[in-house]
């Protein structure tokens, strides 16, 4: 007599990923964003950035964003460029700018299989103000020292033609906001 072999049952399929922004235990899957108001923390974020993104308005009234080297001191952002060119023309016509600093980019998630639970953990500072060009030669040298200290501890010297031909942008911060993104509820 032949023994009847039992058919092997396939294991049940895994449960579908959670829907509606909830994890398997019903917990929320979205990351949190918090506002940072502590000036020391805000300055720390700015100092960690190797460059900033400067949002300006072009000659036709369209947005234009460019990365630039910078320095920050006492509520003022300093930038520099060549003495002429499209950026200088744009800012001369539209001096209001928006400057963004962003640091600490790390991909994080609450649930590996739920796309909407992913976020980029980072901190950003957004500053708004008006560009004023520094023309005084001694003031230019002082600002160049501040700019160079952002990137090196070496003492720098500046030739007269170089100082004369650099355009120094001074932006007194009129409005500043700072946020931390991509925080898990346990990190609050």
PDB file of C-alpha atoms in Angstrom:
ATOM      1  CA  UNK A   1       0.000   0.000   0.000  1.00  0.00           C
ATOM      2  CA  UNK A   2       1.119   3.440  -0.864  1.00  0.00           C
ATOM      3  CA  UNK A   3       0.965   6.057   1.792  1.00  0.00           C
ATOM      4  CA  UNK A   4      -0.794   9.202   0.788  1.00  0.00           C
ATOM      5  CA  UNK A   5       1.598  12.045   0.947  1.00  0.00           C
ATOM      6  CA  UNK A   6       0.299  15.148   2.501  1.00  0.00           C
ATOM      7  CA  UNK A   7       0.508  18.162   0.290  1.00  0.00           C
ATOM      8  CA  UNK A   8       2.848  20.740   1.680  1.00  0.00           C
ATOM      9  CA  UNK A   9       1.119  23.978   2.224  1.00  0.00           C
ATOM     10  CA  UNK A  10       2.893  27.110   1.257  1.00  0.00           C
ATOM     11  CA  UNK A  11       3.377  29.468   4.152  1.00  0.00           C
ATOM     12  CA  UNK A  12       0.936  32.346   4.206  1.00  0.00           C
ATOM     13  CA  UNK A  13       2.166  35.519   2.492  1.00  0.00           C
ATOM     14  CA  UNK A  14       3.635  38.193   4.758  1.00  0.00           C
ATOM     15  CA  UNK A  15       1.175  40.829   5.884  1.00  0.00           C
ATOM     16  CA  UNK A  16       0.999  43.874   3.627  1.00  0.00           C
ATOM     17  CA  UNK A  17       2.902  46.941   4.784  1.00  0.00           C
ATOM     18  CA  UNK A  18       0.901  49.196   7.057  1.00  0.00           C
ATOM     19  CA  UNK A  19      -1.278  51.843   5.440  1.00  0.00           C
ATOM     20  CA  UNK A  20      -2.364  55.285   6.408  1.00  0.00           C
ATOM     21  CA  UNK A  21       0.943  56.316   8.004  1.00  0.00           C
ATOM     22  CA  UNK A  22       0.690  53.746  10.830  1.00  0.00           C
ATOM     23  CA  UNK A  23       3.149  51.006  11.786  1.00  0.00           C
ATOM     24  CA  UNK A  24       2.299  47.389  12.633  1.00  0.00           C
ATOM     25  CA  UNK A  25       1.526  48.385  16.219  1.00  0.00           C
ATOM     26  CA  UNK A  26      -0.566  51.368  15.160  1.00  0.00           C
ATOM     27  CA  UNK A  27       2.219  53.887  15.840  1.00  0.00           C
ATOM     28  CA  UNK A  28       2.533  56.967  13.622  1.00  0.00           C
ATOM     29  CA  UNK A  29       5.142  56.608  10.886  1.00  0.00           C
ATOM     30  CA  UNK A  30       5.931  60.202  10.014  1.00  0.00           C
ATOM     31  CA  UNK A  31       9.017  61.953  11.250  1.00  0.00           C
ATOM     32  CA  UNK A  32       8.832  65.088  13.335  1.00  0.00           C
ATOM     33  CA  UNK A  33      10.104  68.594  12.617  1.00  0.00           C
ATOM     34  CA  UNK A  34      10.976  70.968  15.425  1.00  0.00           C
ATOM     35  CA  UNK A  35      11.797  74.661  15.485  1.00  0.00           C
ATOM     36  CA  UNK A  36      15.158  75.621  16.975  1.00  0.00           C
ATOM     37  CA  UNK A  37      15.328  79.020  18.665  1.00  0.00           C
ATOM     38  CA  UNK A  38      18.559  78.749  20.693  1.00  0.00           C
ATOM     39  CA  UNK A  39      21.050  81.207  19.096  1.00  0.00           C
ATOM     40  CA  UNK A  40      24.029  79.012  20.038  1.00  0.00           C
ATOM     41  CA  UNK A  41      22.539  76.002  18.225  1.00  0.00           C
ATOM     42  CA  UNK A  42      21.648  78.136  15.201  1.00  0.00           C
ATOM     43  CA  UNK A  43      25.178  79.525  14.941  1.00  0.00           C
ATOM     44  CA  UNK A  44      26.591  75.985  15.337  1.00  0.00           C
ATOM     45  CA  UNK A  45      24.536  74.829  12.328  1.00  0.00           C
ATOM     46  CA  UNK A  46      25.716  77.791  10.239  1.00  0.00           C
ATOM     47  CA  UNK A  47      29.383  77.205  11.145  1.00  0.00           C
ATOM     48  CA  UNK A  48      29.182  73.513  10.152  1.00  0.00           C
ATOM     49  CA  UNK A  49      28.204  74.417   6.594  1.00  0.00           C
ATOM     50  CA  UNK A  50      30.966  74.665   3.966  1.00  0.00           C
ATOM     51  CA  UNK A  51      28.799  76.946   1.817  1.00  0.00           C
ATOM     52  CA  UNK A  52      25.325  78.474   1.678  1.00  0.00           C
ATOM     53  CA  UNK A  53      22.676  78.692  -1.034  1.00  0.00           C
ATOM     54  CA  UNK A  54      21.779  82.279  -1.921  1.00  0.00           C
ATOM     55  CA  UNK A  55      18.335  82.795  -3.427  1.00  0.00           C
ATOM     56  CA  UNK A  56      18.048  85.960  -5.477  1.00  0.00           C
ATOM     57  CA  UNK A  57      15.695  87.319  -8.131  1.00  0.00           C
ATOM     58  CA  UNK A  58      17.005  87.506 -11.688  1.00  0.00           C
ATOM     59  CA  UNK A  59      16.485  90.468 -14.016  1.00  0.00           C
ATOM     60  CA  UNK A  60      13.220  88.991 -15.363  1.00  0.00           C
ATOM     61  CA  UNK A  61      11.826  88.439 -11.848  1.00  0.00           C
ATOM     62  CA  UNK A  62      12.489  84.677 -11.723  1.00  0.00           C
ATOM     63  CA  UNK A  63      14.073  82.830  -8.777  1.00  0.00           C
ATOM     64  CA  UNK A  64      17.811  82.141  -9.047  1.00  0.00           C
ATOM     65  CA  UNK A  65      19.739  80.137  -6.421  1.00  0.00           C
ATOM     66  CA  UNK A  66      23.514  79.766  -6.262  1.00  0.00           C
ATOM     67  CA  UNK A  67      25.990  78.194  -3.821  1.00  0.00           C
ATOM     68  CA  UNK A  68      28.430  80.697  -2.326  1.00  0.00           C
ATOM     69  CA  UNK A  69      31.201  80.791   0.260  1.00  0.00           C
ATOM     70  CA  UNK A  70      30.263  82.847   3.284  1.00  0.00           C
ATOM     71  CA  UNK A  71      31.099  84.063   6.756  1.00  0.00           C
ATOM     72  CA  UNK A  72      28.711  84.823   9.603  1.00  0.00           C
ATOM     73  CA  UNK A  73      29.338  87.204  12.469  1.00  0.00           C
ATOM     74  CA  UNK A  74      27.033  89.106  14.826  1.00  0.00           C
ATOM     75  CA  UNK A  75      23.866  88.663  12.776  1.00  0.00           C
ATOM     76  CA  UNK A  76      25.528  89.546   9.471  1.00  0.00           C
ATOM     77  CA  UNK A  77      26.276  87.204   6.563  1.00  0.00           C
ATOM     78  CA  UNK A  78      29.213  88.139   4.352  1.00  0.00           C
ATOM     79  CA  UNK A  79      29.590  86.881   0.783  1.00  0.00           C
ATOM     80  CA  UNK A  80      31.971  87.790  -2.021  1.00  0.00           C
ATOM     81  CA  UNK A  81      32.064  87.693  -5.797  1.00  0.00           C
ATOM     82  CA  UNK A  82      33.730  89.273  -8.798  1.00  0.00           C
ATOM     83  CA  UNK A  83      33.180  93.004  -9.249  1.00  0.00           C
ATOM     84  CA  UNK A  84      30.639  92.560 -12.043  1.00  0.00           C
ATOM     85  CA  UNK A  85      28.531  89.916 -13.696  1.00  0.00           C
ATOM     86  CA  UNK A  86      24.996  88.577 -13.693  1.00  0.00           C
ATOM     87  CA  UNK A  87      24.802  87.971  -9.906  1.00  0.00           C
ATOM     88  CA  UNK A  88      25.878  91.536  -9.158  1.00  0.00           C
ATOM     89  CA  UNK A  89      23.393  92.917 -11.711  1.00  0.00           C
ATOM     90  CA  UNK A  90      20.555  90.833 -10.237  1.00  0.00           C
ATOM     91  CA  UNK A  91      21.273  91.834  -6.640  1.00  0.00           C
ATOM     92  CA  UNK A  92      21.687  95.492  -7.587  1.00  0.00           C
ATOM     93  CA  UNK A  93      18.184  95.438  -9.108  1.00  0.00           C
ATOM     94  CA  UNK A  94      16.655  93.106  -6.451  1.00  0.00           C
ATOM     95  CA  UNK A  95      18.695  93.384  -3.204  1.00  0.00           C
ATOM     96  CA  UNK A  96      16.360  91.178  -1.083  1.00  0.00           C
ATOM     97  CA  UNK A  97      17.888  87.701  -0.698  1.00  0.00           C
ATOM     98  CA  UNK A  98      17.115  84.427   1.042  1.00  0.00           C
ATOM     99  CA  UNK A  99      20.148  82.484   2.290  1.00  0.00           C
ATOM    100  CA  UNK A 100      19.892  78.826   3.298  1.00  0.00           C
ATOM    101  CA  UNK A 101      22.307  76.739   5.343  1.00  0.00           C
ATOM    102  CA  UNK A 102      21.714  72.987   5.685  1.00  0.00           C
ATOM    103  CA  UNK A 103      23.765  70.345   7.498  1.00  0.00           C
ATOM    104  CA  UNK A 104      23.617  66.727   8.681  1.00  0.00           C
ATOM    105  CA  UNK A 105      22.056  64.776   5.824  1.00  0.00           C
ATOM    106  CA  UNK A 106      21.075  61.260   6.914  1.00  0.00           C
ATOM    107  CA  UNK A 107      18.358  59.076   5.390  1.00  0.00           C
ATOM    108  CA  UNK A 108      16.088  57.770   8.173  1.00  0.00           C
ATOM    109  CA  UNK A 109      12.802  55.860   8.311  1.00  0.00           C
ATOM    110  CA  UNK A 110      10.201  54.638  10.765  1.00  0.00           C
ATOM    111  CA  UNK A 111       9.262  51.453   8.853  1.00  0.00           C
ATOM    112  CA  UNK A 112      11.476  49.981   6.124  1.00  0.00           C
ATOM    113  CA  UNK A 113       8.604  49.042   3.803  1.00  0.00           C
ATOM    114  CA  UNK A 114       6.558  52.230   4.068  1.00  0.00           C
ATOM    115  CA  UNK A 115       7.745  54.888   1.633  1.00  0.00           C
ATOM    116  CA  UNK A 116       6.071  57.793   3.415  1.00  0.00           C
ATOM    117  CA  UNK A 117       7.939  56.973   6.624  1.00  0.00           C
ATOM    118  CA  UNK A 118      11.304  57.921   5.062  1.00  0.00           C
ATOM    119  CA  UNK A 119      12.809  61.346   5.621  1.00  0.00           C
ATOM    120  CA  UNK A 120      16.130  63.148   5.467  1.00  0.00           C
ATOM    121  CA  UNK A 121      17.379  63.950   8.957  1.00  0.00           C
ATOM    122  CA  UNK A 122      18.961  67.388   8.776  1.00  0.00           C
ATOM    123  CA  UNK A 123      18.968  70.870  10.251  1.00  0.00           C
ATOM    124  CA  UNK A 124      18.556  74.082   8.304  1.00  0.00           C
ATOM    125  CA  UNK A 125      18.708  77.821   8.858  1.00  0.00           C
ATOM    126  CA  UNK A 126      16.948  80.237   6.516  1.00  0.00           C
ATOM    127  CA  UNK A 127      17.921  83.917   6.637  1.00  0.00           C
ATOM    128  CA  UNK A 128      16.372  86.863   4.846  1.00  0.00           C
ATOM    129  CA  UNK A 129      17.898  90.271   4.359  1.00  0.00           C
ATOM    130  CA  UNK A 130      19.045  92.922   1.920  1.00  0.00           C
ATOM    131  CA  UNK A 131      22.433  93.015   0.189  1.00  0.00           C
ATOM    132  CA  UNK A 132      24.623  96.059   0.777  1.00  0.00           C
ATOM    133  CA  UNK A 133      27.936  96.229  -1.115  1.00  0.00           C
ATOM    134  CA  UNK A 134      30.962  97.207   0.985  1.00  0.00           C
ATOM    135  CA  UNK A 135      33.140  99.695  -0.913  1.00  0.00           C
ATOM    136  CA  UNK A 136      35.545 101.025   1.759  1.00  0.00           C
ATOM    137  CA  UNK A 137      38.971  99.374   1.290  1.00  0.00           C
ATOM    138  CA  UNK A 138      39.714  98.915   5.010  1.00  0.00           C
ATOM    139  CA  UNK A 139      36.243  97.504   5.636  1.00  0.00           C
ATOM    140  CA  UNK A 140      36.748  95.111   2.705  1.00  0.00           C
ATOM    141  CA  UNK A 141      40.000  93.870   4.294  1.00  0.00           C
ATOM    142  CA  UNK A 142      38.246  93.394   7.643  1.00  0.00           C
ATOM    143  CA  UNK A 143      35.454  91.372   5.989  1.00  0.00           C
ATOM    144  CA  UNK A 144      37.942  89.329   3.955  1.00  0.00           C
ATOM    145  CA  UNK A 145      39.613  88.359   7.238  1.00  0.00           C
ATOM    146  CA  UNK A 146      36.215  87.217   8.593  1.00  0.00           C
ATOM    147  CA  UNK A 147      35.548  85.247   5.385  1.00  0.00           C
ATOM    148  CA  UNK A 148      38.941  83.541   5.479  1.00  0.00           C
ATOM    149  CA  UNK A 149      38.556  82.583   9.172  1.00  0.00           C
ATOM    150  CA  UNK A 150      35.466  80.580   8.161  1.00  0.00           C
ATOM    151  CA  UNK A 151      37.728  78.290   6.086  1.00  0.00           C
ATOM    152  CA  UNK A 152      41.269  78.462   7.477  1.00  0.00           C
ATOM    153  CA  UNK A 153      43.245  79.423  10.564  1.00  0.00           C
ATOM    154  CA  UNK A 154      46.074  80.716   8.359  1.00  0.00           C
ATOM    155  CA  UNK A 155      46.654  84.459   8.391  1.00  0.00           C
ATOM    156  CA  UNK A 156      46.049  85.866   4.918  1.00  0.00           C
ATOM    157  CA  UNK A 157      47.305  88.949   3.108  1.00  0.00           C
ATOM    158  CA  UNK A 158      45.524  90.758   0.310  1.00  0.00           C
ATOM    159  CA  UNK A 159      47.110  92.637  -2.594  1.00  0.00           C
ATOM    160  CA  UNK A 160      45.665  96.085  -3.267  1.00  0.00           C
ATOM    161  CA  UNK A 161      44.267  95.158  -6.743  1.00  0.00           C
ATOM    162  CA  UNK A 162      42.601  92.025  -5.309  1.00  0.00           C
ATOM    163  CA  UNK A 163      40.847  94.053  -2.598  1.00  0.00           C
ATOM    164  CA  UNK A 164      39.809  96.720  -5.079  1.00  0.00           C
ATOM    165  CA  UNK A 165      38.370  94.122  -7.496  1.00  0.00           C
ATOM    166  CA  UNK A 166      36.425  91.940  -5.056  1.00  0.00           C
ATOM    167  CA  UNK A 167      32.740  92.637  -4.470  1.00  0.00           C
ATOM    168  CA  UNK A 168      31.876  92.189  -0.778  1.00  0.00           C
ATOM    169  CA  UNK A 169      28.223  91.467  -0.016  1.00  0.00           C
ATOM    170  CA  UNK A 170      26.961  92.341   3.463  1.00  0.00           C
ATOM    171  CA  UNK A 171      23.558  90.953   4.456  1.00  0.00           C
ATOM    172  CA  UNK A 172      22.193  92.035   7.832  1.00  0.00           C
ATOM    173  CA  UNK A 173      19.818  89.251   8.825  1.00  0.00           C
ATOM    174  CA  UNK A 174      16.310  90.705   9.138  1.00  0.00           C
ATOM    175  CA  UNK A 175      14.533  87.388   9.649  1.00  0.00           C
ATOM    176  CA  UNK A 176      15.914  83.980  10.628  1.00  0.00           C
ATOM    177  CA  UNK A 177      14.248  80.586  11.101  1.00  0.00           C
ATOM    178  CA  UNK A 178      15.791  77.256  12.026  1.00  0.00           C
ATOM    179  CA  UNK A 179      14.382  73.723  11.975  1.00  0.00           C
ATOM    180  CA  UNK A 180      15.465  70.171  12.609  1.00  0.00           C
ATOM    181  CA  UNK A 181      13.853  67.605  10.271  1.00  0.00           C
ATOM    182  CA  UNK A 182      13.474  63.830  10.288  1.00  0.00           C
ATOM    183  CA  UNK A 183      13.286  63.226  14.018  1.00  0.00           C
ATOM    184  CA  UNK A 184      11.715  60.065  15.382  1.00  0.00           C
ATOM    185  CA  UNK A 185       9.219  60.654  18.207  1.00  0.00           C
ATOM    186  CA  UNK A 186      11.739  59.053  20.594  1.00  0.00           C
ATOM    187  CA  UNK A 187      14.266  61.789  19.689  1.00  0.00           C
ATOM    188  CA  UNK A 188      12.069  64.665  20.826  1.00  0.00           C
TER     189      UNK A 188
END
